[in-house]
Amino acid sequence: YLDALADADEGDFNKIVQLVAQQILGTFDRYLKEITEDEQLQKFVSEVAGEADERIKERQQLVYQRWSRKMEQLRWEFELCASRITEASGQLRIQINKFDLVEMDAWKNLRNGARVAKTGFFSINFDSGDYQARYVFYFAKHFWNDKLDGPDVRSENRVSLFVSEYVAQEKSYVRLDQISDCPLSIREILFVDDKFLVRQHDTKLGESRYDDSFSATRIAQEFIREVIQHRLT
């Protein structure tokens, strides 16, 4: 390099031009190599990320479809019980009002704890002439309970079906958990590992527990029986 500079001082620029050109070409080659490697990496990242997103989306769709079928089955059992009892009884009328099931995007938002409007699933009204009772079943995020929730429940975010009762003094619906001395035991319904998981509250002991032995039929029958026993007589 010093010899090339000396020659340049004498008017011979050949060596210094060659040295500078070699350095520029070497730097350019490294730059091109880094660009190529980065483009290859970006292509790999895009492909893998796209595939991962697609697989996650497919899994979520499958989970939502299973969940929605079970919820529809549960509502149908309530409708069946209500209509049969109304037909058989000369005193009691039970009416079911259906709402649209939350769509997948709303279901995902609920799981993540976001606010979602219109999460009601169905209402059930009991009318015996002298007594009336009204309830709304609606969806909301399930919040973990350290004492109750096991690994199966904690494995992912979940949407629960809760129950609210119309309270005349409040002139509004109030969740059963928030009604003092509420005699109705079914407080929350989840769908875990392809089966219903029901949170029941024991008013005598003042504590809740999960029961995974409930079918859709049993949930509907137990709830309707408790309302008739404790709210209409």
mmCIF file of N, CA, C and O in Angstrom, residues 132-196:
data_model
loop_
_atom_site.group_PDB
_atom_site.id
_atom_site.type_symbol
_atom_site.label_atom_id
_atom_site.label_comp_id
_atom_site.label_asym_id
_atom_site.label_seq_id
_atom_site.Cartn_x
_atom_site.Cartn_y
_atom_site.Cartn_z
ATOM 1 N N GLN A 132 -93.264 -16.216 38.550
ATOM 2 C CA GLN A 132 -92.482 -16.148 37.320
ATOM 3 C C GLN A 132 -90.997 -16.144 37.668
ATOM 4 O O GLN A 132 -90.598 -15.633 38.717
ATOM 5 N N ALA A 133 -90.213 -16.702 36.775
ATOM 6 C CA ALA A 133 -88.753 -16.677 36.934
ATOM 7 C C ALA A 133 -88.143 -16.577 35.546
ATOM 8 O O ALA A 133 -88.596 -17.248 34.608
ATOM 9 N N ARG A 134 -87.137 -15.724 35.421
ATOM 10 C CA ARG A 134 -86.513 -15.510 34.113
ATOM 11 C C ARG A 134 -84.992 -15.596 34.226
ATOM 12 O O ARG A 134 -84.408 -15.073 35.185
ATOM 13 N N TYR A 135 -84.389 -16.236 33.219
ATOM 14 C CA TYR A 135 -82.938 -16.448 33.244
ATOM 15 C C TYR A 135 -82.361 -16.208 31.855
ATOM 16 O O TYR A 135 -83.025 -16.427 30.835
ATOM 17 N N VAL A 136 -81.111 -15.781 31.839
ATOM 18 C CA VAL A 136 -80.369 -15.615 30.594
ATOM 19 C C VAL A 136 -79.063 -16.386 30.701
ATOM 20 O O VAL A 136 -78.322 -16.245 31.686
ATOM 21 N N PHE A 137 -78.800 -17.207 29.700
ATOM 22 C CA PHE A 137 -77.524 -17.914 29.593
ATOM 23 C C PHE A 137 -76.663 -17.140 28.595
ATOM 24 O O PHE A 137 -77.084 -16.901 27.461
ATOM 25 N N TYR A 138 -75.473 -16.756 29.021
ATOM 26 C CA TYR A 138 -74.631 -15.917 28.168
ATOM 27 C C TYR A 138 -73.172 -16.346 28.281
ATOM 28 O O TYR A 138 -72.757 -16.986 29.249
ATOM 29 N N PHE A 139 -72.385 -15.969 27.271
ATOM 30 C CA PHE A 139 -70.973 -16.358 27.211
ATOM 31 C C PHE A 139 -70.071 -15.260 27.756
ATOM 32 O O PHE A 139 -70.313 -14.077 27.541
ATOM 33 N N ALA A 140 -69.017 -15.683 28.435
ATOM 34 C CA ALA A 140 -67.991 -14.758 28.939
ATOM 35 C C ALA A 140 -66.710 -15.552 29.145
ATOM 36 O O ALA A 140 -66.726 -16.793 29.157
ATOM 37 N N LYS A 141 -65.620 -14.850 29.300
ATOM 38 C CA LYS A 141 -64.329 -15.501 29.515
ATOM 39 C C LYS A 141 -64.312 -16.229 30.856
ATOM 40 O O LYS A 141 -64.816 -15.726 31.857
ATOM 41 N N HIS A 142 -63.715 -17.410 30.854
ATOM 42 C CA HIS A 142 -63.512 -18.135 32.097
ATOM 43 C C HIS A 142 -62.215 -17.668 32.743
ATOM 44 O O HIS A 142 -61.150 -17.696 32.125
ATOM 45 N N PHE A 143 -62.315 -17.215 33.988
ATOM 46 C CA PHE A 143 -61.134 -16.798 34.731
ATOM 47 C C PHE A 143 -60.734 -17.911 35.690
ATOM 48 O O PHE A 143 -61.569 -18.423 36.441
ATOM 49 N N TRP A 144 -59.459 -18.254 35.653
ATOM 50 C CA TRP A 144 -58.976 -19.381 36.443
ATOM 51 C C TRP A 144 -59.211 -19.171 37.935
ATOM 52 O O TRP A 144 -59.102 -18.073 38.458
ATOM 53 N N ASN A 145 -59.510 -20.294 38.581
ATOM 54 C CA ASN A 145 -59.642 -20.317 40.019
ATOM 55 C C ASN A 145 -58.546 -21.227 40.566
ATOM 56 O O ASN A 145 -58.477 -22.406 40.228
ATOM 57 N N ASP A 146 -57.676 -20.666 41.392
ATOM 58 C CA ASP A 146 -56.523 -21.426 41.881
ATOM 59 C C ASP A 146 -56.921 -22.695 42.626
ATOM 60 O O ASP A 146 -56.212 -23.694 42.577
ATOM 61 N N LYS A 147 -58.055 -22.667 43.303
ATOM 62 C CA LYS A 147 -58.472 -23.824 44.090
ATOM 63 C C LYS A 147 -59.180 -24.876 43.257
ATOM 64 O O LYS A 147 -59.120 -26.075 43.564
ATOM 65 N N LEU A 148 -59.865 -24.444 42.198
ATOM 66 C CA LEU A 148 -60.714 -25.364 41.439
ATOM 67 C C LEU A 148 -60.086 -25.874 40.150
ATOM 68 O O LEU A 148 -60.235 -27.041 39.788
ATOM 69 N N ASP A 149 -59.400 -24.999 39.437
ATOM 70 C CA ASP A 149 -58.959 -25.328 38.082
ATOM 71 C C ASP A 149 -57.707 -26.197 38.088
ATOM 72 O O ASP A 149 -56.678 -25.839 38.677
ATOM 73 N N GLY A 150 -57.811 -27.338 37.385
ATOM 74 C CA GLY A 150 -56.669 -28.213 37.218
ATOM 75 C C GLY A 150 -55.957 -27.926 35.903
ATOM 76 O O GLY A 150 -56.326 -27.017 35.160
ATOM 77 N N PRO A 151 -54.926 -28.717 35.584
ATOM 78 C CA PRO A 151 -54.154 -28.501 34.352
ATOM 79 C C PRO A 151 -55.009 -28.576 33.093
ATOM 80 O O PRO A 151 -54.718 -27.905 32.106
ATOM 81 N N ASP A 152 -56.057 -29.423 33.103
ATOM 82 C CA ASP A 152 -56.889 -29.561 31.913
ATOM 83 C C ASP A 152 -57.621 -28.262 31.597
ATOM 84 O O ASP A 152 -57.753 -27.869 30.434
ATOM 85 N N VAL A 153 -58.086 -27.563 32.632
ATOM 86 C CA VAL A 153 -58.787 -26.298 32.427
ATOM 87 C C VAL A 153 -57.798 -25.187 32.094
ATOM 88 O O VAL A 153 -58.055 -24.331 31.248
ATOM 89 N N ARG A 154 -56.630 -25.220 32.714
ATOM 90 C CA ARG A 154 -55.632 -24.169 32.515
ATOM 91 C C ARG A 154 -54.868 -24.298 31.200
ATOM 92 O O ARG A 154 -54.098 -23.416 30.843
ATOM 93 N N SER A 155 -55.070 -25.394 30.486
ATOM 94 C CA SER A 155 -54.274 -25.655 29.288
ATOM 95 C C SER A 155 -54.475 -24.611 28.192
ATOM 96 O O SER A 155 -53.632 -24.448 27.316
ATOM 97 N N GLU A 156 -55.616 -23.895 28.227
ATOM 98 C CA GLU A 156 -55.871 -22.851 27.226
ATOM 99 C C GLU A 156 -56.948 -21.911 27.737
ATOM 100 O O GLU A 156 -57.666 -22.234 28.689
ATOM 101 N N ASN A 157 -57.045 -20.744 27.109
ATOM 102 C CA ASN A 157 -58.114 -19.809 27.455
ATOM 103 C C ASN A 157 -59.457 -20.399 27.033
ATOM 104 O O ASN A 157 -59.557 -21.045 25.984
ATOM 105 N N ARG A 158 -60.487 -20.155 27.828
ATOM 106 C CA ARG A 158 -61.780 -20.776 27.553
ATOM 107 C C ARG A 158 -62.928 -19.782 27.683
ATOM 108 O O ARG A 158 -62.818 -18.775 28.386
ATOM 109 N N VAL A 159 -64.016 -20.127 26.999
ATOM 110 C CA VAL A 159 -65.254 -19.355 27.085
ATOM 111 C C VAL A 159 -66.257 -20.176 27.884
ATOM 112 O O VAL A 159 -66.468 -21.357 27.605
ATOM 113 N N SER A 160 -66.859 -19.550 28.882
ATOM 114 C CA SER A 160 -67.831 -20.238 29.728
ATOM 115 C C SER A 160 -69.247 -19.759 29.431
ATOM 116 O O SER A 160 -69.450 -18.659 28.921
ATOM 117 N N LEU A 161 -70.199 -20.598 29.799
ATOM 118 C CA LEU A 161 -71.605 -20.229 29.731
ATOM 119 C C LEU A 161 -72.060 -19.952 31.161
ATOM 120 O O LEU A 161 -72.023 -20.841 32.015
ATOM 121 N N PHE A 162 -72.446 -18.703 31.424
ATOM 122 C CA PHE A 162 -72.894 -18.299 32.750
ATOM 123 C C PHE A 162 -74.410 -18.092 32.753
ATOM 124 O O PHE A 162 -75.041 -18.015 31.702
ATOM 125 N N VAL A 163 -74.975 -17.966 33.960
ATOM 126 C CA VAL A 163 -76.422 -17.809 34.110
ATOM 127 C C VAL A 163 -76.715 -16.578 34.957
ATOM 128 O O VAL A 163 -76.114 -16.383 36.024
ATOM 129 N N SER A 164 -77.651 -15.756 34.484
ATOM 130 C CA SER A 164 -78.132 -14.608 35.257
ATOM 131 C C SER A 164 -79.634 -14.743 35.466
ATOM 132 O O SER A 164 -80.358 -15.245 34.598
ATOM 133 N N GLU A 165 -80.092 -14.290 36.618
ATOM 134 C CA GLU A 165 -81.515 -14.333 36.968
ATOM 135 C C GLU A 165 -82.082 -12.922 37.020
ATOM 136 O O GLU A 165 -81.390 -11.992 37.473
ATOM 137 N N TYR A 166 -83.301 -12.761 36.560
ATOM 138 C CA TYR A 166 -83.930 -11.449 36.637
ATOM 139 C C TYR A 166 -84.359 -11.186 38.073
ATOM 140 O O TYR A 166 -85.119 -11.962 38.672
ATOM 141 N N VAL A 167 -83.852 -10.091 38.642
ATOM 142 C CA VAL A 167 -84.174 -9.714 40.014
ATOM 143 C C VAL A 167 -85.068 -8.483 39.967
ATOM 144 O O VAL A 167 -84.649 -7.417 39.490
ATOM 145 N N ALA A 168 -86.291 -8.634 40.448
ATOM 146 C CA ALA A 168 -87.274 -7.551 40.341
ATOM 147 C C ALA A 168 -86.823 -6.294 41.061
ATOM 148 O O ALA A 168 -87.027 -5.180 40.568
ATOM 149 N N GLN A 169 -86.189 -6.472 42.256
ATOM 150 C CA GLN A 169 -85.754 -5.300 43.010
ATOM 151 C C GLN A 169 -84.716 -4.492 42.235
ATOM 152 O O GLN A 169 -84.674 -3.262 42.313
ATOM 153 N N GLU A 170 -83.865 -5.191 41.493
ATOM 154 C CA GLU A 170 -82.826 -4.522 40.711
ATOM 155 C C GLU A 170 -83.326 -4.093 39.337
ATOM 156 O O GLU A 170 -82.693 -3.282 38.656
ATOM 157 N N LYS A 171 -84.444 -4.682 38.920
ATOM 158 C CA LYS A 171 -84.992 -4.469 37.584
ATOM 159 C C LYS A 171 -83.962 -4.784 36.493
ATOM 160 O O LYS A 171 -83.860 -4.095 35.475
ATOM 161 N N SER A 172 -83.203 -5.826 36.745
ATOM 162 C CA SER A 172 -82.168 -6.238 35.783
ATOM 163 C C SER A 172 -81.762 -7.680 36.080
ATOM 164 O O SER A 172 -82.145 -8.247 37.118
ATOM 165 N N TYR A 173 -80.973 -8.250 35.157
ATOM 166 C CA TYR A 173 -80.470 -9.597 35.348
ATOM 167 C C TYR A 173 -79.177 -9.555 36.159
ATOM 168 O O TYR A 173 -78.296 -8.729 35.910
ATOM 169 N N VAL A 174 -79.074 -10.464 37.122
ATOM 170 C CA VAL A 174 -77.907 -10.538 37.997
ATOM 171 C C VAL A 174 -77.343 -11.956 37.950
ATOM 172 O O VAL A 174 -78.104 -12.931 38.023
ATOM 173 N N ARG A 175 -76.042 -12.067 37.803
ATOM 174 C CA ARG A 175 -75.417 -13.383 37.738
ATOM 175 C C ARG A 175 -75.664 -14.148 39.034
ATOM 176 O O ARG A 175 -75.640 -13.564 40.119
ATOM 177 N N LEU A 176 -75.907 -15.439 38.913
ATOM 178 C CA LEU A 176 -76.263 -16.242 40.070
ATOM 179 C C LEU A 176 -75.227 -16.144 41.180
ATOM 180 O O LEU A 176 -75.570 -16.159 42.361
ATOM 181 N N ASP A 177 -73.950 -16.050 40.819
ATOM 182 C CA ASP A 177 -72.891 -15.930 41.824
ATOM 183 C C ASP A 177 -73.046 -14.678 42.677
ATOM 184 O O ASP A 177 -72.541 -14.627 43.809
ATOM 185 N N GLN A 178 -73.710 -13.681 42.146
ATOM 186 C CA GLN A 178 -73.822 -12.394 42.836
ATOM 187 C C GLN A 178 -75.137 -12.242 43.597
ATOM 188 O O GLN A 178 -75.401 -11.193 44.173
ATOM 189 N N ILE A 179 -75.951 -13.305 43.607
ATOM 190 C CA ILE A 179 -77.213 -13.296 44.345
ATOM 191 C C ILE A 179 -76.994 -14.034 45.660
ATOM 192 O O ILE A 179 -76.631 -15.215 45.669
ATOM 193 N N SER A 180 -77.189 -13.346 46.755
ATOM 194 C CA SER A 180 -76.959 -13.967 48.061
ATOM 195 C C SER A 180 -77.945 -15.106 48.298
ATOM 196 O O SER A 180 -79.137 -14.991 48.017
ATOM 197 N N ASP A 181 -77.417 -16.213 48.815
ATOM 198 C CA ASP A 181 -78.224 -17.402 49.153
ATOM 199 C C ASP A 181 -79.016 -17.930 47.959
ATOM 200 O O ASP A 181 -80.133 -18.459 48.129
ATOM 201 N N CYS A 182 -78.473 -17.813 46.770
ATOM 202 C CA CYS A 182 -79.157 -18.357 45.591
ATOM 203 C C CYS A 182 -79.162 -19.885 45.680
ATOM 204 O O CYS A 182 -78.100 -20.505 45.807
ATOM 205 N N PRO A 183 -80.327 -20.528 45.625
ATOM 206 C CA PRO A 183 -80.401 -21.979 45.802
ATOM 207 C C PRO A 183 -80.069 -22.786 44.540
ATOM 208 O O PRO A 183 -79.994 -24.014 44.596
ATOM 209 N N LEU A 184 -79.886 -22.108 43.409
ATOM 210 C CA LEU A 184 -79.599 -22.819 42.163
ATOM 211 C C LEU A 184 -78.115 -23.164 42.119
ATOM 212 O O LEU A 184 -77.265 -22.289 42.269
ATOM 213 N N SER A 185 -77.799 -24.416 41.896
ATOM 214 C CA SER A 185 -76.416 -24.881 42.052
ATOM 215 C C SER A 185 -75.563 -24.707 40.803
ATOM 216 O O SER A 185 -74.355 -24.492 40.901
ATOM 217 N N ILE A 186 -76.151 -24.802 39.601
ATOM 218 C CA ILE A 186 -75.368 -24.716 38.362
ATOM 219 C C ILE A 186 -75.019 -23.263 38.095
ATOM 220 O O ILE A 186 -75.885 -22.428 37.845
ATOM 221 N N ARG A 187 -73.711 -22.944 38.135
ATOM 222 C CA ARG A 187 -73.277 -21.559 38.014
ATOM 223 C C ARG A 187 -72.468 -21.281 36.745
ATOM 224 O O ARG A 187 -72.438 -20.158 36.270
ATOM 225 N N GLU A 188 -71.792 -22.291 36.224
ATOM 226 C CA GLU A 188 -70.918 -22.074 35.066
ATOM 227 C C GLU A 188 -70.767 -23.396 34.311
ATOM 228 O O GLU A 188 -70.655 -24.461 34.922
ATOM 229 N N ILE A 189 -70.768 -23.301 32.966
ATOM 230 C CA ILE A 189 -70.654 -24.498 32.129
ATOM 231 C C ILE A 189 -69.506 -24.296 31.151
ATOM 232 O O ILE A 189 -69.487 -23.333 30.388
ATOM 233 N N LEU A 190 -68.536 -25.211 31.202
ATOM 234 C CA LEU A 190 -67.408 -25.172 30.281
ATOM 235 C C LEU A 190 -67.431 -26.417 29.410
ATOM 236 O O LEU A 190 -68.125 -27.395 29.696
ATOM 237 N N PHE A 191 -66.636 -26.382 28.359
ATOM 238 C CA PHE A 191 -66.451 -27.545 27.493
ATOM 239 C C PHE A 191 -64.960 -27.848 27.460
ATOM 240 O O PHE A 191 -64.173 -27.091 26.905
ATOM 241 N N VAL A 192 -64.565 -28.960 28.092
ATOM 242 C CA VAL A 192 -63.153 -29.314 28.242
ATOM 243 C C VAL A 192 -62.960 -30.772 27.837
ATOM 244 O O VAL A 192 -63.669 -31.667 28.326
ATOM 245 N N ASP A 193 -61.990 -31.000 26.938
ATOM 246 C CA ASP A 193 -61.668 -32.372 26.514
ATOM 247 C C ASP A 193 -62.901 -33.128 26.029
ATOM 248 O O ASP A 193 -63.186 -34.261 26.450
ATOM 249 N N ASP A 194 -63.676 -32.472 25.166
ATOM 250 C CA ASP A 194 -64.854 -33.076 24.533
ATOM 251 C C ASP A 194 -65.962 -33.466 25.510
ATOM 252 O O ASP A 194 -66.758 -34.376 25.236
ATOM 253 N N LYS A 195 -66.027 -32.814 26.660
ATOM 254 C CA LYS A 195 -67.121 -33.090 27.593
ATOM 255 C C LYS A 195 -67.436 -31.821 28.382
ATOM 256 O O LYS A 195 -66.623 -30.896 28.486
ATOM 257 N N PHE A 196 -68.645 -31.781 28.932
ATOM 258 C CA PHE A 196 -69.057 -30.632 29.731
ATOM 259 C C PHE A 196 -68.402 -30.697 31.109
ATOM 260 O O PHE A 196 -68.239 -31.772 31.689
#
